[in-house]
Coordinates of C-alpha atoms (C1' of nucleotides) in Angstrom, one line a residue:
Chain A
M12 CA 62.6 176.2 45.6
T13 CA 66.1 176.7 44.4
P14 CA 66.6 180.2 43.1
I15 CA 70.0 179.0 41.7
P16 CA 69.5 176.2 39.2
L17 CA 71.4 173.1 40.0
P18 CA 74.6 172.5 38.0
A19 CA 74.1 170.3 35.0
Y20 CA 76.0 167.4 36.4
E21 CA 73.9 167.4 39.5
Q22 CA 70.8 167.3 37.4
V23 CA 72.1 164.2 35.7
K24 CA 72.9 162.6 39.0
A25 CA 69.5 163.5 40.4
F26 CA 67.8 161.9 37.4
V27 CA 69.8 158.7 37.7
K28 CA 69.2 158.4 41.4
A29 CA 65.5 159.1 41.0
Q30 CA 65.1 156.3 38.5
I31 CA 66.8 153.9 41.0
N32 CA 65.0 155.1 44.0
L33 CA 61.6 154.9 42.2
G34 CA 62.5 151.3 41.3
V35 CA 62.4 152.1 37.5
W36 CA 66.0 150.8 37.2
R37 CA 66.6 147.8 39.5
P38 CA 70.0 146.5 40.8
G39 CA 71.8 144.9 37.9
D40 CA 70.0 146.9 35.2
A41 CA 72.1 148.9 32.7
V42 CA 72.3 152.6 33.1
P43 CA 72.1 154.5 29.8
S44 CA 75.5 155.1 28.2
E45 CA 77.2 158.4 28.5
A46 CA 76.4 159.1 24.9
A47 CA 72.7 158.5 25.5
L48 CA 72.6 160.7 28.6
Q49 CA 74.5 163.3 26.7
H50 CA 71.9 163.6 24.0
Q51 CA 69.0 163.3 26.6
F52 CA 70.2 166.3 28.6
G53 CA 71.9 168.2 25.8
V54 CA 75.2 168.5 27.7
S55 CA 78.7 167.6 26.8
R56 CA 80.1 164.2 27.5
M57 CA 82.5 165.5 30.1
T58 CA 79.6 166.7 32.2
V59 CA 77.8 163.4 31.9
N60 CA 81.0 161.6 32.7
R61 CA 81.5 163.6 35.9
A62 CA 77.9 162.8 37.0
V63 CA 78.2 159.1 36.5
K64 CA 81.7 158.9 37.8
E65 CA 80.6 160.5 41.1
L66 CA 77.7 158.1 41.4
A67 CA 80.3 155.3 40.9
V68 CA 82.4 156.7 43.7
E69 CA 79.3 156.9 45.9
G70 CA 78.7 153.2 45.2
V71 CA 75.3 153.8 43.5
V72 CA 76.4 152.4 40.2
T73 CA 79.2 150.1 39.0
R74 CA 81.2 151.0 35.9
V75 CA 83.3 148.6 33.8
Q76 CA 85.3 150.0 31.0
G77 CA 84.3 148.7 27.6
S78 CA 81.2 147.1 29.1
G79 CA 79.0 149.7 30.5
T80 CA 77.4 151.1 33.7
V81 CA 74.9 149.1 35.8
V82 CA 73.0 149.9 39.0
A83 CA 75.0 148.5 41.9
Q84 CA 73.8 145.2 43.3
L85 CA 73.6 146.1 46.9
H86 CA 73.4 149.7 47.8
R87 CA 76.0 149.3 50.5
I88 CA 75.0 151.1 53.7
S89 CA 78.3 152.8 54.3
S90 CA 79.4 156.0 55.6
T91 CA 82.5 157.8 56.6
L92 CA 83.5 157.1 60.1
A93 CA 85.5 160.1 61.1
V94 CA 88.0 159.7 63.9
R95 CA 88.8 163.1 65.2
D96 CA 90.8 164.6 67.8
I97 CA 88.9 164.2 71.1
H98 CA 89.5 167.8 72.0
E99 CA 88.1 169.2 68.8
E100 CA 85.1 166.8 69.1
I101 CA 84.2 168.0 72.6
V102 CA 84.7 171.7 71.8
E103 CA 82.6 171.4 68.7
R104 CA 79.7 170.1 70.9
G105 CA 80.1 173.3 72.9
H106 CA 81.5 171.5 75.9
I107 CA 84.6 171.8 78.0
H108 CA 87.5 169.4 77.5
S109 CA 89.8 168.6 80.4
T110 CA 92.3 165.9 80.8
T111 CA 94.3 164.2 83.6
V112 CA 97.6 162.8 82.8
L113 CA 98.2 159.6 84.7
L114 CA 101.5 158.5 83.4
V115 CA 104.3 159.5 81.1
E116 CA 107.3 157.1 80.8
T117 CA 109.8 155.3 78.6
V118 CA 109.5 151.6 78.5
R119 CA 111.3 148.8 76.7
A120 CA 109.3 147.0 74.0
D121 CA 108.1 143.5 74.9
A122 CA 107.4 141.0 72.2
A123 CA 103.9 142.3 71.5
L124 CA 104.9 146.0 71.4
A125 CA 107.9 145.1 69.3
Q126 CA 105.7 143.5 66.8
T127 CA 103.2 146.4 66.7
F128 CA 106.0 148.9 66.1
N129 CA 108.0 146.6 63.9
V130 CA 111.2 147.1 66.0
R131 CA 113.4 144.8 68.1
V132 CA 112.4 143.6 71.5
G133 CA 113.9 145.9 74.1
T134 CA 113.8 149.1 72.0
K135 CA 112.8 152.2 73.9
V136 CA 109.2 153.2 73.4
F137 CA 107.3 156.2 74.9
H138 CA 104.2 155.4 76.9
S139 CA 101.4 157.8 78.2
A140 CA 98.1 157.3 79.8
Q141 CA 95.4 159.9 80.4
V142 CA 91.7 160.4 81.0
H143 CA 89.7 162.8 78.9
C144 CA 86.6 164.5 80.3
E145 CA 83.7 166.3 78.7
D146 CA 82.3 168.8 81.1
G147 CA 84.0 167.0 83.9
V148 CA 82.7 163.5 83.0
A149 CA 85.3 161.0 82.0
I150 CA 84.5 159.7 78.5
Q151 CA 87.8 158.4 77.2
F152 CA 90.8 156.5 78.7
E153 CA 93.8 156.9 76.4
D154 CA 96.6 154.5 76.6
R155 CA 99.2 155.3 74.0
Y156 CA 102.6 154.1 72.9
V157 CA 104.7 156.3 70.6
N158 CA 107.7 155.5 68.5
P159 CA 110.6 157.7 69.5
A160 CA 111.9 157.6 66.0
S161 CA 108.8 159.4 64.8
A162 CA 108.4 161.9 67.6
P163 CA 111.6 162.1 69.6
H164 CA 110.4 164.9 71.9
Y165 CA 107.0 163.4 72.7
L166 CA 107.9 163.2 76.4
D167 CA 108.4 166.9 76.5
A168 CA 104.9 167.6 75.2
D169 CA 102.5 169.1 77.7
L170 CA 99.6 166.8 77.2
T171 CA 97.3 169.0 79.3
Q172 CA 97.6 171.7 76.7
T173 CA 97.9 169.7 73.5
T174 CA 96.3 166.3 72.9
S175 CA 98.6 163.6 71.9
T176 CA 96.7 163.1 68.7
H177 CA 97.2 166.7 67.8
Y178 CA 100.9 166.7 68.8
L179 CA 101.5 163.6 66.7
L180 CA 99.8 165.0 63.7
E181 CA 102.0 168.1 64.0
H182 CA 105.2 166.2 64.4
A183 CA 104.7 163.1 62.4
P184 CA 102.6 163.7 59.3
L185 CA 100.0 160.9 59.0
T186 CA 100.2 158.7 56.0
E187 CA 98.2 155.7 57.1
A188 CA 96.1 154.4 59.9
S189 CA 94.2 151.3 60.8
Y190 CA 91.7 150.7 63.6
S191 CA 89.3 148.3 65.1
I192 CA 86.3 148.9 67.3
E193 CA 85.2 146.2 69.7
A194 CA 83.3 145.8 73.0
A195 CA 85.0 144.8 76.2
L196 CA 85.0 145.2 79.9
P197 CA 87.5 147.7 81.3
T198 CA 90.6 146.6 83.2
A199 CA 90.6 147.4 86.9
S200 CA 92.7 150.5 86.5
E201 CA 90.7 151.7 83.5
A202 CA 87.5 151.4 85.5
K203 CA 89.0 153.3 88.4
A204 CA 90.3 156.1 86.1
L205 CA 87.0 156.4 84.3
G206 CA 85.0 156.2 87.5
I207 CA 82.8 153.3 86.3
N208 CA 81.9 149.9 87.4
K209 CA 84.2 147.0 86.5
S210 CA 81.3 145.3 84.8
A211 CA 80.2 148.2 82.7
A212 CA 80.6 147.5 79.0
C213 CA 83.0 149.7 77.1
L214 CA 83.8 150.5 73.5
V215 CA 87.5 149.9 72.8
M216 CA 89.1 151.4 69.8
K217 CA 92.6 150.3 68.9
R218 CA 94.4 152.5 66.5
R219 CA 97.7 152.2 64.8
T220 CA 99.1 155.1 62.8
I221 CA 101.9 155.1 60.3
S222 CA 104.0 158.1 59.4
G223 CA 106.1 157.6 56.3
T224 CA 107.7 154.1 56.7
R225 CA 107.4 153.9 60.5
V226 CA 104.7 152.9 62.8
A227 CA 104.3 156.2 64.7
S228 CA 101.9 155.3 67.4
F229 CA 99.6 152.7 68.9
A230 CA 96.6 153.8 71.0
R231 CA 94.0 151.9 73.0
L232 CA 91.0 154.2 73.6
V233 CA 88.4 153.0 76.1
Y234 CA 85.0 154.7 76.1
P235 CA 82.3 153.9 78.7
G236 CA 79.4 152.4 76.7
T237 CA 76.8 154.5 78.5
R238 CA 78.6 157.7 77.8
Y239 CA 79.8 157.5 74.2
S240 CA 78.8 156.0 70.8
F241 CA 79.9 156.3 67.3
S242 CA 77.2 157.3 64.9
G243 CA 76.8 158.1 61.3
N244 CA 74.5 158.9 58.5
F245 CA 74.3 157.7 55.0
Q246 CA 72.4 159.0 52.1
L247 CA 71.8 157.9 48.5
Chain B
M19 CA 108.6 150.5 38.0
T20 CA 105.3 151.2 36.4
P21 CA 105.2 150.0 32.8
I22 CA 102.0 152.0 32.4
P23 CA 102.6 155.6 33.2
L24 CA 100.2 157.1 35.7
P25 CA 97.5 159.4 34.4
A26 CA 98.4 163.0 34.5
Y27 CA 95.9 163.9 37.2
E28 CA 97.4 161.1 39.4
Q29 CA 100.8 162.5 39.0
V30 CA 99.6 165.9 40.2
K31 CA 97.9 164.3 43.1
A32 CA 101.0 162.3 44.0
F33 CA 103.1 165.5 43.9
V34 CA 100.8 167.4 46.2
K35 CA 100.5 164.5 48.7
A36 CA 104.3 164.0 48.6
Q37 CA 104.9 167.7 49.5
I38 CA 102.5 167.3 52.4
N39 CA 103.8 164.0 53.7
L40 CA 107.4 165.2 53.5
G41 CA 106.4 168.2 55.6
V42 CA 107.3 170.7 52.9
W43 CA 103.8 172.0 53.0
R44 CA 102.3 172.1 56.5
P45 CA 98.7 172.2 57.5
G46 CA 97.3 175.7 56.8
D47 CA 99.8 176.4 54.1
A48 CA 98.6 177.4 50.7
V49 CA 98.7 174.9 47.8
P50 CA 99.7 176.4 44.5
S51 CA 96.8 177.6 42.4
E52 CA 95.4 175.6 39.6
A53 CA 97.1 178.0 37.1
A54 CA 100.4 177.5 38.8
L55 CA 100.2 173.7 38.8
Q56 CA 98.9 173.8 35.2
H57 CA 102.1 175.5 34.1
Q58 CA 104.3 173.4 36.3
F59 CA 103.0 170.1 34.9
G60 CA 102.2 171.3 31.4
V61 CA 98.7 170.0 31.5
S62 CA 95.3 171.6 31.0
R63 CA 93.4 173.2 33.9
M64 CA 90.7 170.6 33.8
T65 CA 93.3 168.0 34.6
V66 CA 94.7 170.0 37.5
N67 CA 91.2 170.8 38.7
R68 CA 90.3 167.1 38.8
A69 CA 93.5 166.3 40.8
V70 CA 93.0 168.9 43.4
K71 CA 89.2 168.4 43.6
E72 CA 89.8 164.7 44.4
L73 CA 92.2 165.6 47.1
A74 CA 89.6 167.9 48.5
V75 CA 87.0 165.1 48.6
E76 CA 89.6 162.9 50.3
G77 CA 90.0 165.6 52.9
V78 CA 93.7 166.2 52.2
V79 CA 93.2 169.8 51.2
T80 CA 90.5 172.4 51.7
R81 CA 89.3 174.6 48.9
V82 CA 87.4 177.9 49.1
Q83 CA 86.2 179.5 45.9
G84 CA 87.7 182.9 45.4
S85 CA 90.2 182.3 48.1
G86 CA 92.4 179.3 47.3
T87 CA 93.4 175.9 48.4
V88 CA 95.2 175.1 51.6
V89 CA 96.5 171.9 53.3
A90 CA 93.8 170.6 55.6
Q91 CA 94.3 171.4 59.2
L92 CA 93.8 168.0 60.6
H93 CA 94.2 165.1 58.3
R94 CA 91.1 163.5 59.5
I95 CA 91.6 159.8 60.3
S96 CA 88.5 158.6 58.6
S97 CA 87.5 155.7 56.6
T98 CA 84.4 154.2 55.1
L99 CA 82.6 152.0 57.5
A100 CA 80.7 149.6 55.3
V101 CA 77.7 148.0 56.8
R102 CA 77.0 145.0 54.7
D103 CA 74.6 142.2 54.6
I104 CA 75.7 139.7 57.3
H105 CA 75.3 136.8 54.9
E106 CA 77.6 138.3 52.3
E107 CA 80.1 139.2 54.9
I108 CA 80.3 135.7 56.3
V109 CA 80.4 134.0 52.9
E110 CA 83.1 136.4 51.7
R111 CA 85.3 135.2 54.6
G112 CA 84.8 131.7 53.2
H113 CA 82.6 130.6 56.1
I114 CA 79.2 129.1 56.4
H115 CA 76.2 131.3 57.4
S116 CA 73.2 129.9 59.2
T117 CA 70.4 131.5 61.0
T118 CA 67.7 130.6 63.6
V119 CA 64.5 132.5 63.4
L120 CA 63.2 133.0 66.9
L121 CA 60.2 135.1 66.2
V122 CA 58.1 136.6 63.5
E123 CA 55.0 138.6 64.5
T124 CA 52.9 141.7 64.0
V125 CA 52.8 144.1 66.9
R126 CA 51.1 147.5 67.6
A127 CA 53.5 150.4 67.9
D128 CA 54.0 151.7 71.4
A129 CA 55.1 155.3 71.9
A130 CA 58.8 154.6 71.2
L131 CA 58.2 152.6 68.1
A132 CA 55.7 155.1 66.8
Q133 CA 58.2 157.8 67.1
T134 CA 60.9 155.8 65.4
F135 CA 58.7 155.0 62.5
N136 CA 56.9 158.4 62.5
V137 CA 53.5 156.8 62.7
R138 CA 50.6 156.8 65.2
V139 CA 50.7 154.8 68.3
G140 CA 48.9 151.5 67.7
T141 CA 49.8 151.2 64.1
K142 CA 50.7 147.7 63.0
V143 CA 54.4 147.0 62.7
F144 CA 56.2 143.8 61.8
H145 CA 58.7 142.3 64.1
S146 CA 61.3 139.6 63.7
A147 CA 64.1 138.2 65.8
Q148 CA 66.9 135.9 64.7
V149 CA 70.4 134.7 65.5
H150 CA 73.1 134.6 62.8
C151 CA 75.9 132.1 63.1
E152 CA 79.3 131.9 61.4
D153 CA 80.4 128.3 61.1
G154 CA 77.9 127.5 63.8
V155 CA 79.0 130.2 66.2
A156 CA 76.5 132.9 67.0
I157 CA 77.9 136.3 66.1
Q158 CA 74.8 138.5 65.7
F159 CA 71.4 138.8 67.3
E160 CA 69.1 140.7 65.0
D161 CA 66.0 142.3 66.4
R162 CA 64.1 144.1 63.7
Y163 CA 61.0 146.1 63.2
V164 CA 59.7 146.7 59.7
N165 CA 57.2 149.2 58.4
P166 CA 54.3 147.3 56.6
A167 CA 53.8 150.3 54.4
S168 CA 57.3 149.8 52.9
A169 CA 57.4 146.0 52.8
P170 CA 53.8 144.6 53.1
H171 CA 54.8 141.0 52.5
Y172 CA 57.7 140.9 55.0
L173 CA 56.1 138.3 57.1
D174 CA 56.0 135.9 54.1
A175 CA 59.7 136.2 53.5
D176 CA 61.7 133.0 54.4
L177 CA 64.3 134.5 56.6
T178 CA 66.3 131.3 56.6
Q179 CA 66.8 131.7 52.9
T180 CA 67.1 135.4 52.5
T181 CA 68.4 137.8 55.1
S182 CA 66.0 140.5 56.1
T183 CA 68.6 143.1 55.0
H184 CA 68.6 141.6 51.6
Y185 CA 64.9 141.3 51.4
L186 CA 64.4 144.9 52.4
L187 CA 66.9 146.1 49.9
E188 CA 65.0 144.2 47.2
H189 CA 61.6 145.5 48.1
A190 CA 62.2 148.9 49.5
P191 CA 65.0 150.7 47.7
L192 CA 67.3 152.4 50.2
T193 CA 67.5 156.1 50.2
E194 CA 68.9 156.9 53.6
A195 CA 70.2 155.3 56.7
S196 CA 71.5 156.3 60.1
Y197 CA 73.2 154.2 62.7
S198 CA 75.0 154.3 66.0
I199 CA 77.4 151.9 67.5
E200 CA 77.7 151.5 71.3
A201 CA 78.7 149.0 73.9
A202 CA 76.3 147.4 76.2
L203 CA 75.5 144.3 78.1
P204 CA 73.0 141.9 76.4
T205 CA 69.5 141.4 77.7
A206 CA 68.8 138.1 79.3
S207 CA 67.1 136.7 76.2
E208 CA 69.9 138.0 73.9
A209 CA 72.6 136.4 76.1
K210 CA 70.7 133.1 76.0
A211 CA 70.2 133.3 72.2
L212 CA 73.8 134.1 71.6
G213 CA 75.0 131.6 74.1
I214 CA 77.1 134.0 76.0
N215 CA 77.4 135.2 79.6
K216 CA 75.0 137.9 80.8
S217 CA 78.0 140.0 81.8
A218 CA 79.9 139.7 78.5
A219 CA 80.3 143.1 76.8
C220 CA 78.6 143.4 73.4
L221 CA 78.7 145.8 70.5
V222 CA 75.2 147.1 69.7
M223 CA 74.4 148.7 66.4
K224 CA 71.1 150.5 66.0
R225 CA 70.2 151.2 62.5
R226 CA 67.3 153.0 60.9
T227 CA 66.7 152.9 57.2
I228 CA 64.6 155.1 55.1
S229 CA 63.1 154.3 51.8
G230 CA 61.6 157.2 49.9
T231 CA 59.6 159.2 52.5
R232 CA 59.0 156.4 54.9
V233 CA 61.1 154.8 57.7
A234 CA 61.3 151.3 56.4
S235 CA 63.0 149.5 59.2
F236 CA 64.7 149.7 62.6
A237 CA 67.1 147.1 63.7
R238 CA 69.0 146.4 66.8
L239 CA 72.0 144.2 66.1
V240 CA 73.9 142.7 69.0
Y241 CA 77.4 141.3 68.5
P242 CA 79.3 139.5 71.3
G243 CA 82.4 141.6 71.9
T244 CA 84.7 138.7 71.9
R245 CA 83.6 137.4 68.5
Y246 CA 83.2 140.5 66.4
S247 CA 84.7 143.9 65.7
F248 CA 84.5 146.6 63.2
S249 CA 87.7 147.5 61.6
G250 CA 89.0 149.8 58.9
N251 CA 92.0 151.2 57.2
F252 CA 92.8 154.6 56.1
Q253 CA 95.4 155.9 53.7
L254 CA 96.7 159.3 52.7
Chain C
dC8 C1' 89.9 195.0 40.7
dA9 C1' 92.8 190.7 39.7
dG10 C1' 93.0 186.1 41.3
dT11 C1' 90.8 182.1 42.7
dG12 C1' 88.1 177.9 42.1
dG13 C1' 83.3 175.9 39.9
dT14 C1' 81.4 174.7 35.9
dC15 C1' 81.0 173.7 31.0
dT16 C1' 82.0 172.7 26.0
dA17 C1' 83.3 170.3 21.6
dG18 C1' 86.1 168.1 20.3
dA19 C1' 90.0 164.1 20.7
dC20 C1' 92.7 159.5 21.4
dC21 C1' 93.0 155.5 23.9
dA22 C1' 92.0 150.8 26.3
dC23 C1' 88.8 147.7 26.9
dC24 C1' 84.7 144.6 26.1
dG25 C1' 81.5 141.8 23.7
dA26 C1' 79.9 140.1 19.5
Chain D
dC1 C1' 84.4 145.5 14.8
dG2 C1' 81.3 149.2 17.2
dG3 C1' 80.2 150.7 21.7
dT4 C1' 81.8 151.6 26.1
dG5 C1' 84.1 154.3 29.6
dG6 C1' 89.0 156.7 30.9
dT7 C1' 91.5 160.5 30.0
dC8 C1' 92.8 164.9 28.2
dT9 C1' 92.9 169.5 25.8
dA10 C1' 92.3 174.6 25.0
dG11 C1' 89.5 177.3 25.4
dA12 C1' 85.3 179.8 28.0
dC13 C1' 82.0 182.2 31.4
dC14 C1' 80.8 182.6 36.1
dA15 C1' 80.7 183.4 41.3
dC16 C1' 83.3 184.3 44.8
dT17 C1' 87.2 186.3 47.6
dG18 C1' 90.5 189.6 48.9
dG19 C1' 92.7 194.0 48.8

DNA sequence: CAGTGGTCTAGACCACCGA
DNA sequence: CGGTGGTCTAGACCACTGG
C-alpha cells in the first residue's frame, strides 16, 4: 500500500486510535504511559510524546500531568470552520466572482455601533454595502462597518477590485475575531439586493474583527439559505 | 508579570507572532530559518522546530520542506466549531434539559435513505424524532435515522434518559462525521413541534456520522433562528 | 550543491499527582 | 515517594528545494 513507511509517531498514533475505534479502549480508560509505549514500539520517548500530544490536541485523548492519559469521554464532533475571503472561495470553486457596490459612506456611530467598536457615540465610522455574486447569482450581501483608526483610507479602496476582507487583512493585521451564525429573514433592502423573496430564510453571519487593540471591523453577511451552506468534515 | 517564565518554544512563537502582528513581516515574507532562530534564541533546533511547527498548524505560517517558511498569505479566520451533545451543552449553561419523544419506529429505506446509508433500498432503518427543550423552551427538533448494523438495540434506548447522540457514541465509536449548516423554513410538523411560526427562519444542520466502515446515523437538526446560534472565537 | 524542514535518538531536569 | 507528562538538549540522518 504505502511504499514509504509511515513515520514512527504516526504508527503510534494509528495504534492508539485503532484500539479506541475497535472499542478495546473505552472512553475513560487509561492509555498506556509514554514509557510503556516507548518500550512497546522501541522508539524514543520524544517520539511517543509527540504522538500522544497530537492525539490530545485532536481531542482523542485527555492528558493530565502527573496523573496520566485517558481516552476522551466524548469524542467531540468538531471541525475547523474556516471563514475565507468570498472572492477566493468562489474562484477556488472555478467560478466567477463579481460584486456590486451599493453604498460607501461615512456615518456617525449610534449607541449600538459605538458599543461594537468601543468608541464614543458620534465618532466617525466607515460604512459599505455590497452584493457578491457567483457566476452572476447573488450569494452574499455584505454590510460592513470599518474603524477609521484601523484603516483610514478604506473609503479609497476600490471594492470592485479588492474585497473588503482582503483590503482589511492587508491594512490591519488580524489578531482576533469572533462570529456568530444564525438564521433570519432578510430585510426588505437585503431581499431586493439579493433578488430573493422577503420570506426566504437566510444564513446571517455577524463577524467582528480585532486588529491590535482596536475593533477594526464589524460585518453582517447575509446568505440566501437556498444558495449557500457551511459544511465541514471531521475525522478521528 | 509572569512569575513562571514561558517555555522557550512559547517565547519563540510569541516573537514570530509579534513580528507579524506588528506588520514587520508581511504575508508572503520569509520567516527566519530554524537555524537562524536557534542561534537568535540560544535554544536547540527541536525547540525552534516545535514552535514553528505549531504556528504552521495554527495557520499563521506556511512551511515547505526544502524551501522554507513564509508568513501565511491570508490569516484564515477559522475556529473550531464544536458540535456537542445537546444535553451537555444545555446543562453546561446551567439550564435544564428536557425532551419529548415524538416517534420511534423502524422504516424501510427509500432511495434517498439507501444512498445516505450506502445500503440497498428496502433495508430496515431505525427512525426517531424528538424535541429538545432548554428550560422548557424548544430549541432543537431532532429527526434521526440510525443504521441497525451499527446500533442494533437503538430502539430499546430510553431517549428521555440518554440523548441519541450520547447513546450512539457509546455503542458505535465515532470515526468520521460530516455536516452542513444551512437556513430553511421548518416543515409544518417541525414548526408545530417547536411551537414556532411556519415562516420563521431556522438553522438546519444535517449530520452524517460514520463508525468504522458503516454509516451509523443521519440526523437533521432544526433550530429556531431566534433561539439558537452557532458562535465562535478565533485568536492569532 | 548548500540550505531547508521532517524526523528521530538517548539522554536529562522539572512539576505535578496519587498513594 | 514513584510514576506521570512537560520541556529541553545536542547531536544525527533524511528528503526535498533551489540555484
